[in-house]
PDB file of C-alpha atoms and ligand atoms in Angstrom:
ATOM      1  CA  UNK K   1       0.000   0.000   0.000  1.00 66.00           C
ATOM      2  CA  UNK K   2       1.120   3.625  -0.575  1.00 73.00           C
ATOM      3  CA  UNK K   3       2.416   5.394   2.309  1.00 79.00           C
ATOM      4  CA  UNK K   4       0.313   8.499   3.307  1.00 92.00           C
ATOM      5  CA  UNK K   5       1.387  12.017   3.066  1.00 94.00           C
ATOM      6  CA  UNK K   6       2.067  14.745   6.009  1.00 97.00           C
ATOM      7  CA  UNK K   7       0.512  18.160   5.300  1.00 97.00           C
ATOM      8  CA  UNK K   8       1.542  21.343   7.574  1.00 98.00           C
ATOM      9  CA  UNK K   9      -1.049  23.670   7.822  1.00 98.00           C
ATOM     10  CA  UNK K  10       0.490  27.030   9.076  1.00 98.00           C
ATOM     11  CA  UNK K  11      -0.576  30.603   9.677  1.00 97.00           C
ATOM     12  CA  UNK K  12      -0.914  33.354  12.248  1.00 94.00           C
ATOM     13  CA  UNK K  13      -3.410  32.672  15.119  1.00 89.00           C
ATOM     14  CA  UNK K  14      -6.790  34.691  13.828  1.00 89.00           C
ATOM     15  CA  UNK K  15      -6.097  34.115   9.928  1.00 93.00           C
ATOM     16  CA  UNK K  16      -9.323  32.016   9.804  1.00 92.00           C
ATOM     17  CA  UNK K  17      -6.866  28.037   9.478  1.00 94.00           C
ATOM     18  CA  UNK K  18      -9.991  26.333  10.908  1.00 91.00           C
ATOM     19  CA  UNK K  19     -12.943  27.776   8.846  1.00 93.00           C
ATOM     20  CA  UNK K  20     -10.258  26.483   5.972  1.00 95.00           C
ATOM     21  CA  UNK K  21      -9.971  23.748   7.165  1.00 96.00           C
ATOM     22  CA  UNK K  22     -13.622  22.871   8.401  1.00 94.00           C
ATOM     23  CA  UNK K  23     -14.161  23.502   4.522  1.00 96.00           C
ATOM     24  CA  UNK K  24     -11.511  21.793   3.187  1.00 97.00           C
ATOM     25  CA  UNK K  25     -12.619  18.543   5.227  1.00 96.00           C
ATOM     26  CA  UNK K  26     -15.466  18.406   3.712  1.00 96.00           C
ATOM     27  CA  UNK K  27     -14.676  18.913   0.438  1.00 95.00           C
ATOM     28  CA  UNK K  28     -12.202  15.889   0.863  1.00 96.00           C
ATOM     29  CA  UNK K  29     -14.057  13.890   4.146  1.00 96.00           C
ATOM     30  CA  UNK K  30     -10.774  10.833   3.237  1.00 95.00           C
ATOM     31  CA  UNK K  31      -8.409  13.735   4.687  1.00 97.00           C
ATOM     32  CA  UNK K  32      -7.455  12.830   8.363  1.00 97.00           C
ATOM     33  CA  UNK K  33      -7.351  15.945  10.654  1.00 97.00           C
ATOM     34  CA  UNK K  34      -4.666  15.543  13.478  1.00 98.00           C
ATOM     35  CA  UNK K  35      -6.350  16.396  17.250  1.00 98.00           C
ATOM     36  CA  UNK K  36      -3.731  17.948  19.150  1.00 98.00           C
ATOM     37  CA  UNK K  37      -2.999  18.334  22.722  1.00 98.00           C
ATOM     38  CA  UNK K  38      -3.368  21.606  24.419  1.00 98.00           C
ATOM     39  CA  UNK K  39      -2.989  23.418  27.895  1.00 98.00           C
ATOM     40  CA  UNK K  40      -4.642  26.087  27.357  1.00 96.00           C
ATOM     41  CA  UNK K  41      -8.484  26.229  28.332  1.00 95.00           C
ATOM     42  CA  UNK K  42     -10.956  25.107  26.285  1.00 96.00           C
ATOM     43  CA  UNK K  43     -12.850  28.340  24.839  1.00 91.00           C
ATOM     44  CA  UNK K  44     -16.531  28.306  25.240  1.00 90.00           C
ATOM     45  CA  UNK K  45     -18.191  25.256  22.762  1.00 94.00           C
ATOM     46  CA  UNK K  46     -14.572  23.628  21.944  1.00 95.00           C
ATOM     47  CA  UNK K  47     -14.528  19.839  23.150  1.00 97.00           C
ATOM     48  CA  UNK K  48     -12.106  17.571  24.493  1.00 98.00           C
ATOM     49  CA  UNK K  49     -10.995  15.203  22.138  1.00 97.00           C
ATOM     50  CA  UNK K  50     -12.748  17.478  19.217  1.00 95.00           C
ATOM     51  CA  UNK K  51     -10.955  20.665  18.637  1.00 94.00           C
ATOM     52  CA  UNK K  52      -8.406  19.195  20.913  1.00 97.00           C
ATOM     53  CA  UNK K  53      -7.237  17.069  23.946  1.00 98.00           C
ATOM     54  CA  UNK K  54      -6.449  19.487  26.925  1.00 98.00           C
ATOM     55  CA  UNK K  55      -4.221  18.629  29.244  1.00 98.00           C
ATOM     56  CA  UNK K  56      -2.185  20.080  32.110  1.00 98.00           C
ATOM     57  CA  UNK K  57       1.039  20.867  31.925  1.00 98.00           C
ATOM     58  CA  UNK K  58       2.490  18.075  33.768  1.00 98.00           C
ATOM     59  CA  UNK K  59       0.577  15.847  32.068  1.00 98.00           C
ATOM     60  CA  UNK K  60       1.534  17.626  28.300  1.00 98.00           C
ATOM     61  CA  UNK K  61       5.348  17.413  30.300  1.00 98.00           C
ATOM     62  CA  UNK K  62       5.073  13.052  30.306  1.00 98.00           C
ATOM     63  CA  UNK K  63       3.711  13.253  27.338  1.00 98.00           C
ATOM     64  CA  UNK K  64       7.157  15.096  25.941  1.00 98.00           C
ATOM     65  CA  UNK K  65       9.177  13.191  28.376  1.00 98.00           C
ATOM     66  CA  UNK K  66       7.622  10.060  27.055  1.00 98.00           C
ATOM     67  CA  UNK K  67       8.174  10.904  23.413  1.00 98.00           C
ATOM     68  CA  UNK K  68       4.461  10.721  22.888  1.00 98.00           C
ATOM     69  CA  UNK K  69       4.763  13.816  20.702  1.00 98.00           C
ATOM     70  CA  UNK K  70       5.706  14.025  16.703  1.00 98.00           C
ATOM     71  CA  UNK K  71       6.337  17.569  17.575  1.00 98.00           C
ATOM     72  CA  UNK K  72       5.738  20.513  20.123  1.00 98.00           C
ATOM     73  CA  UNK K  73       6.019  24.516  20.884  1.00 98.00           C
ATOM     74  CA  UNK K  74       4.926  26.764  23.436  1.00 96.00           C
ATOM     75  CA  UNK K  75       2.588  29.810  21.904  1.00 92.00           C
ATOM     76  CA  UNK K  76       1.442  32.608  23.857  1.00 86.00           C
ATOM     77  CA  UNK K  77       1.928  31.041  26.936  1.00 90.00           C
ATOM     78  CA  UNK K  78       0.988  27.513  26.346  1.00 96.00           C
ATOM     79  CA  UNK K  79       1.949  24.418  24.855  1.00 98.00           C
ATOM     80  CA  UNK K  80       0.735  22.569  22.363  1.00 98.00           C
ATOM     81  CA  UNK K  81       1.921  19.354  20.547  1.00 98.00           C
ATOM     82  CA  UNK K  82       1.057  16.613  17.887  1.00 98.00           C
ATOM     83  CA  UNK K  83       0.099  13.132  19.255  1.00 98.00           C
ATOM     84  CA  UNK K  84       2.193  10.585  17.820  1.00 97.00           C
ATOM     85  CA  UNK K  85       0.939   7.521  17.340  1.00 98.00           C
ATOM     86  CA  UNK K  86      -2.708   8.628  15.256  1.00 97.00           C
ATOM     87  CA  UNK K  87      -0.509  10.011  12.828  1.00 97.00           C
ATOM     88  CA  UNK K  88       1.949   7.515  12.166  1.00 96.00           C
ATOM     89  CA  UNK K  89      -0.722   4.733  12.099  1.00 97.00           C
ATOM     90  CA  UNK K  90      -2.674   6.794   9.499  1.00 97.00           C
ATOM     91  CA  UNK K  91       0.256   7.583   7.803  1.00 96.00           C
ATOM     92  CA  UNK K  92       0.903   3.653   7.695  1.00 95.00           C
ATOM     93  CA  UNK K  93      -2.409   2.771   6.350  1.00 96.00           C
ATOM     94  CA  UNK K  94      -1.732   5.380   3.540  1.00 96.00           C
ATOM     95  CA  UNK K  95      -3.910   8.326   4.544  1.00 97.00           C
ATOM     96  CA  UNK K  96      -3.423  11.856   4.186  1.00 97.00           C
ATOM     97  CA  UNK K  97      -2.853  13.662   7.523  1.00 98.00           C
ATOM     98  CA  UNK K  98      -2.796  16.875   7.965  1.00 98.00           C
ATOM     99  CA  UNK K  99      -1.478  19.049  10.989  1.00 98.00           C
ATOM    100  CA  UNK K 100      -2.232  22.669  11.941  1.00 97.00           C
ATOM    101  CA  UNK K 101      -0.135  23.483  13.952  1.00 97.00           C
ATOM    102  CA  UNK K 102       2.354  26.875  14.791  1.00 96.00           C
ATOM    103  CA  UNK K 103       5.591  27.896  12.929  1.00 97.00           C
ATOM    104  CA  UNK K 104       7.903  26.406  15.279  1.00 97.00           C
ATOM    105  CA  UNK K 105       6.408  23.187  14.627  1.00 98.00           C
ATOM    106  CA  UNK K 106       6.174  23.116  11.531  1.00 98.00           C
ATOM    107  CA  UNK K 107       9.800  24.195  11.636  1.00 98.00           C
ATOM    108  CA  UNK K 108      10.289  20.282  13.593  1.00 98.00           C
ATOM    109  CA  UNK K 109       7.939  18.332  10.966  1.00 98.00           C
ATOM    110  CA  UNK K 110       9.805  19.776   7.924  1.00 97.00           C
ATOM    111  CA  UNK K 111      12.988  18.202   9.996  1.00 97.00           C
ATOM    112  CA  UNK K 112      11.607  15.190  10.723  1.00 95.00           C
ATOM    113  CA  UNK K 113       9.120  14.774   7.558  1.00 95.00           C
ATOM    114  CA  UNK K 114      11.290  16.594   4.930  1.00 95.00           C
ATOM    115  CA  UNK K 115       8.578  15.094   2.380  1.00 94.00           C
ATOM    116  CA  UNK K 116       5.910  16.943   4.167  1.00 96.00           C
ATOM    117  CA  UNK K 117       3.660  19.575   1.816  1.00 96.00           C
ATOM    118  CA  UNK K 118       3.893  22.996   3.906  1.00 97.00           C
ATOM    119  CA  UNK K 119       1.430  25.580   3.297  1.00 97.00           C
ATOM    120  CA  UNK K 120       1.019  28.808   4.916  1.00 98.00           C
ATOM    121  CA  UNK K 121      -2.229  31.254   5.260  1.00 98.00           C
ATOM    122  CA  UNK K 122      -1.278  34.741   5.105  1.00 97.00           C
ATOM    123  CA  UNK K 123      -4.143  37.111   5.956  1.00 96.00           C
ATOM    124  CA  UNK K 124      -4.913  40.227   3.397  1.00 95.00           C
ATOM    125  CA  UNK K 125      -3.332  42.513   5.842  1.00 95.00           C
ATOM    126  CA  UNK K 126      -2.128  42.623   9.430  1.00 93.00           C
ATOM    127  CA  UNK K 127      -4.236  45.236  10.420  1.00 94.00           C
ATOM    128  CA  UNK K 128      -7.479  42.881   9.127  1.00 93.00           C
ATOM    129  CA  UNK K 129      -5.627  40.186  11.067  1.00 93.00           C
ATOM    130  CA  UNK K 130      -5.982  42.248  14.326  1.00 92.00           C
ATOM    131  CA  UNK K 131      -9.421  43.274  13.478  1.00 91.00           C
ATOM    132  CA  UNK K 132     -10.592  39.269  12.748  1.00 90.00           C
ATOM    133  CA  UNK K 133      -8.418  38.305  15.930  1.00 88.00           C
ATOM    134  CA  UNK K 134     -10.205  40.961  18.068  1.00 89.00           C
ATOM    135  CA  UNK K 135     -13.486  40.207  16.344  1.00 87.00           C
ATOM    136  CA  UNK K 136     -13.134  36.901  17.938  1.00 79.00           C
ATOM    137  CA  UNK K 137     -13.377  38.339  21.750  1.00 71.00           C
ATOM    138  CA  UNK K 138     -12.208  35.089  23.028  1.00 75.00           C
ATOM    139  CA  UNK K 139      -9.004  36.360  24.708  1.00 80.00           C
ATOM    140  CA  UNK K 140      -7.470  39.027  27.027  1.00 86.00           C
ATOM    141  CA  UNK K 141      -6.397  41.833  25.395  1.00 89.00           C
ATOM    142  CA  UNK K 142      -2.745  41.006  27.138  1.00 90.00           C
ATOM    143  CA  UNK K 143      -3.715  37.316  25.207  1.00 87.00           C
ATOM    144  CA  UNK K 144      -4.290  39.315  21.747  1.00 89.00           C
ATOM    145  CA  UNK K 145      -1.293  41.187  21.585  1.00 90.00           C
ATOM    146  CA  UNK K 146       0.843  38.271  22.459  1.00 90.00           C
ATOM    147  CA  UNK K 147      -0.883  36.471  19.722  1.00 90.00           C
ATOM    148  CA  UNK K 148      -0.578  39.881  17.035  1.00 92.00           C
ATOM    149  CA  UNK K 149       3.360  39.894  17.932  1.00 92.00           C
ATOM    150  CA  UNK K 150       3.694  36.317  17.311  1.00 93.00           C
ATOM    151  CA  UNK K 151       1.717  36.614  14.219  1.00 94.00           C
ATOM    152  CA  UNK K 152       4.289  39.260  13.009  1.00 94.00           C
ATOM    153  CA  UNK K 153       7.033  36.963  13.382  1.00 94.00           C
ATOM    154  CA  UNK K 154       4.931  33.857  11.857  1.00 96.00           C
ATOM    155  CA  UNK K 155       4.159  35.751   8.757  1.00 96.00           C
ATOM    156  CA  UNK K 156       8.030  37.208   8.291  1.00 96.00           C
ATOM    157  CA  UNK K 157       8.942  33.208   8.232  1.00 97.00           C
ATOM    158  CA  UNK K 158       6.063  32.369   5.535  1.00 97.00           C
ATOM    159  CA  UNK K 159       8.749  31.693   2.580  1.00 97.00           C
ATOM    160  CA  UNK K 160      10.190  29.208   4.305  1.00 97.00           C
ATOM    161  CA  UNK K 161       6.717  27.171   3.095  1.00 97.00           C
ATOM    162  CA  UNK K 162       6.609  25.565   0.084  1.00 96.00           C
ATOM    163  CA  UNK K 163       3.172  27.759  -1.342  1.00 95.00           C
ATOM    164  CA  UNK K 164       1.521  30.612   0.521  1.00 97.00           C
ATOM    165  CA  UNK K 165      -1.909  31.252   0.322  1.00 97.00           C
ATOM    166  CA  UNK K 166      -3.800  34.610   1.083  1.00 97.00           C
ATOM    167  CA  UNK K 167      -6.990  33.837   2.771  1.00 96.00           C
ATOM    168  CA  UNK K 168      -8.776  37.397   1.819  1.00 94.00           C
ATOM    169  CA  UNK K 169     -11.759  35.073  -0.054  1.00 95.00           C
ATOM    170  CA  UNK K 170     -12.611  31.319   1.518  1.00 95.00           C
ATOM    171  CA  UNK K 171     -13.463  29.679  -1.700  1.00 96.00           C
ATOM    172  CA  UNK K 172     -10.464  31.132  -3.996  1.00 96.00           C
ATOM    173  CA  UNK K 173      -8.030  30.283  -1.025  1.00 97.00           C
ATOM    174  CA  UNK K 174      -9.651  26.506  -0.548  1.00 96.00           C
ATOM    175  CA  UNK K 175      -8.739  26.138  -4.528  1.00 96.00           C
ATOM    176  CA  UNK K 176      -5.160  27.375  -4.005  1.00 96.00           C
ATOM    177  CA  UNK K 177      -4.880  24.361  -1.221  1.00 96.00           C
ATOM    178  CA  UNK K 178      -6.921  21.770  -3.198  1.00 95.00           C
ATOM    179  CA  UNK K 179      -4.445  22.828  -6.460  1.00 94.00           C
ATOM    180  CA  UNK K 180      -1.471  22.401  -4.554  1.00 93.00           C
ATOM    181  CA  UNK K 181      -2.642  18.950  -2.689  1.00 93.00           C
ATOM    182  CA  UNK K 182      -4.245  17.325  -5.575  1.00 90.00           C
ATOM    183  CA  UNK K 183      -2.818  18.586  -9.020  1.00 85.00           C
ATOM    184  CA  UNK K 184       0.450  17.293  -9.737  1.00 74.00           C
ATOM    185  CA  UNK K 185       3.026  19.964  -9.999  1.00 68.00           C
ATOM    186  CA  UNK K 186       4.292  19.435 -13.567  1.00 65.00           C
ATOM    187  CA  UNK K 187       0.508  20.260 -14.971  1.00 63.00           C
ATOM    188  CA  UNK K 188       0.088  23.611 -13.135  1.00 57.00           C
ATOM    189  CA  UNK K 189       0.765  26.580 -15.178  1.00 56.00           C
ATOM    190  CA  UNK K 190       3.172  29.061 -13.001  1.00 50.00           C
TER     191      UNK K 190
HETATM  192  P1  5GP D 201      -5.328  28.335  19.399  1.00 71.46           P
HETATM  193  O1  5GP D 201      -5.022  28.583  20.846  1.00 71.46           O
HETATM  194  O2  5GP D 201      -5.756  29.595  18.697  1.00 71.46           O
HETATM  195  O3  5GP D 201      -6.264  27.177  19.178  1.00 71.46           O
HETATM  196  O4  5GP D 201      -3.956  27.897  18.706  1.00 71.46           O
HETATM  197  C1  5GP D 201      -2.828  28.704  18.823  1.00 71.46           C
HETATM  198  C2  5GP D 201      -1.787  28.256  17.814  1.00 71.46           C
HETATM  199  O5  5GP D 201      -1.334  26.945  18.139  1.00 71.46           O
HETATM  200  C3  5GP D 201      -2.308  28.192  16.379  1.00 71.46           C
HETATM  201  O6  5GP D 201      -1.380  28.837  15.537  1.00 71.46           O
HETATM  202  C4  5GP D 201      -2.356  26.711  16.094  1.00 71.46           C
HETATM  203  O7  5GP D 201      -2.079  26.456  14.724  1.00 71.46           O
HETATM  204  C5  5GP D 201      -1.229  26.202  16.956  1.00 71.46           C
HETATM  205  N1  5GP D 201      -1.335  24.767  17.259  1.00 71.46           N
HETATM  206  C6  5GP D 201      -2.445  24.028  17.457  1.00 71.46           C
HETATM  207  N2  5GP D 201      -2.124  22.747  17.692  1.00 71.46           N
HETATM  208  C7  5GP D 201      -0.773  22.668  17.628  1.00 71.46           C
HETATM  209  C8  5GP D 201       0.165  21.598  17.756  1.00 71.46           C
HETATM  210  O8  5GP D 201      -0.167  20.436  17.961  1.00 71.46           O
HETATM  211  N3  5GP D 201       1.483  21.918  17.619  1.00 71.46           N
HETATM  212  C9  5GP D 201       1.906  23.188  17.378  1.00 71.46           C
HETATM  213  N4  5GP D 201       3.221  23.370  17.241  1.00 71.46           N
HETATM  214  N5  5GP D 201       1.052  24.201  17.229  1.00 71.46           N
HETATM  215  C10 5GP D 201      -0.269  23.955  17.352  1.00 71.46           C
END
């Protein structure tokens, strides 16, 4: 059987990765989303074991200490990592996983998965990206601007990815992804 495929879904924190994502799921329900751990608190309607599993940090610490992880990175005060072993068994069975995670993981996977597809969502403009990340009212303000600084540094780091993709419209970013996942690359016109 053919071996699966790792793709990195990167961006700063507010540039609208899960609404892509929720979308691009559906569009292709055989792609596997990775669940990642978290120990930060749930925001209000997110589930354990559905947006992600949270965890405290001494239990996210055995978790690193036990090599549970495919990769990790504290973000705004918190850590968050990759469970291993979901990934590499759907990986195995020849699925298509993908990961949305932060820059410095992706920074590990490209290390550890140099065959991995890396994308990364740029938003039209960083002053939308503060307006969409305030929009959200889910965090401190102290919790925003770490998040807006980080995102400055995320985006200076987005050539590192193999395409980047402006999410300023949904549907003409989801065909930039679905071009770059499914079309091979000799046939697309550059
Ligand atoms: P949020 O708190 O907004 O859900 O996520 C904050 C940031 O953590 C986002 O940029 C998200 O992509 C990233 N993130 C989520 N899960 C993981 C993970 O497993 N590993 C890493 N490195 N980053 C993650």
């Amino acid at each position: 059987m053919a071996k699966g495929k790792l793709i990195v879904l990167t961006g700063p924190s507010g540039v609208g990765k899960g609404t892509l994502l929720r979308s691009l799921l559906r569009r292709h329900p055989d792609l596997y989303l990775s669940t990642s751990v978290t120990t930060r608190s749930p925001r209000s309607g997110e589930k354990h074991g559905r947006e992600y599993f949270f965890a405290t940090r001494p239990e996210f610490e055995r978790m690193v200490a036990n090599n549970q992880l495919l990769e990790w990175a504290e973000f705004a005060g918190n850590y968050y990592g990759t469970p291993r072993q979901p990934v590499e068994e759907q990986i195995n069975q020849g699925k298509w996983v993908v990961l949305e995670i932060e820059l410095q993981g992706a920074r590990q996977i490209h290390k550890t998965f140099p065959d991995a597809m890396r994308i990364f969502i740029l938003p039209p403009s960083m002053s939308e990206l503060e307006q969409r990340l305030r929009h959200r009212a889910s965090e401190s303000e102290d919790a925003i601007l770490r998040r807006l600084e980080r995102a400055t540094l995320e985006v200076g780091a987005a050539n590192e990815f193999d395409i980047r993709v402006v999410n300023d419209d949904l549907d003409e970013a989801l065909d930039r992804i679905e071009l770059a996942l499914f079309v091979p690359r000799e046939t697309v016109a550059v």
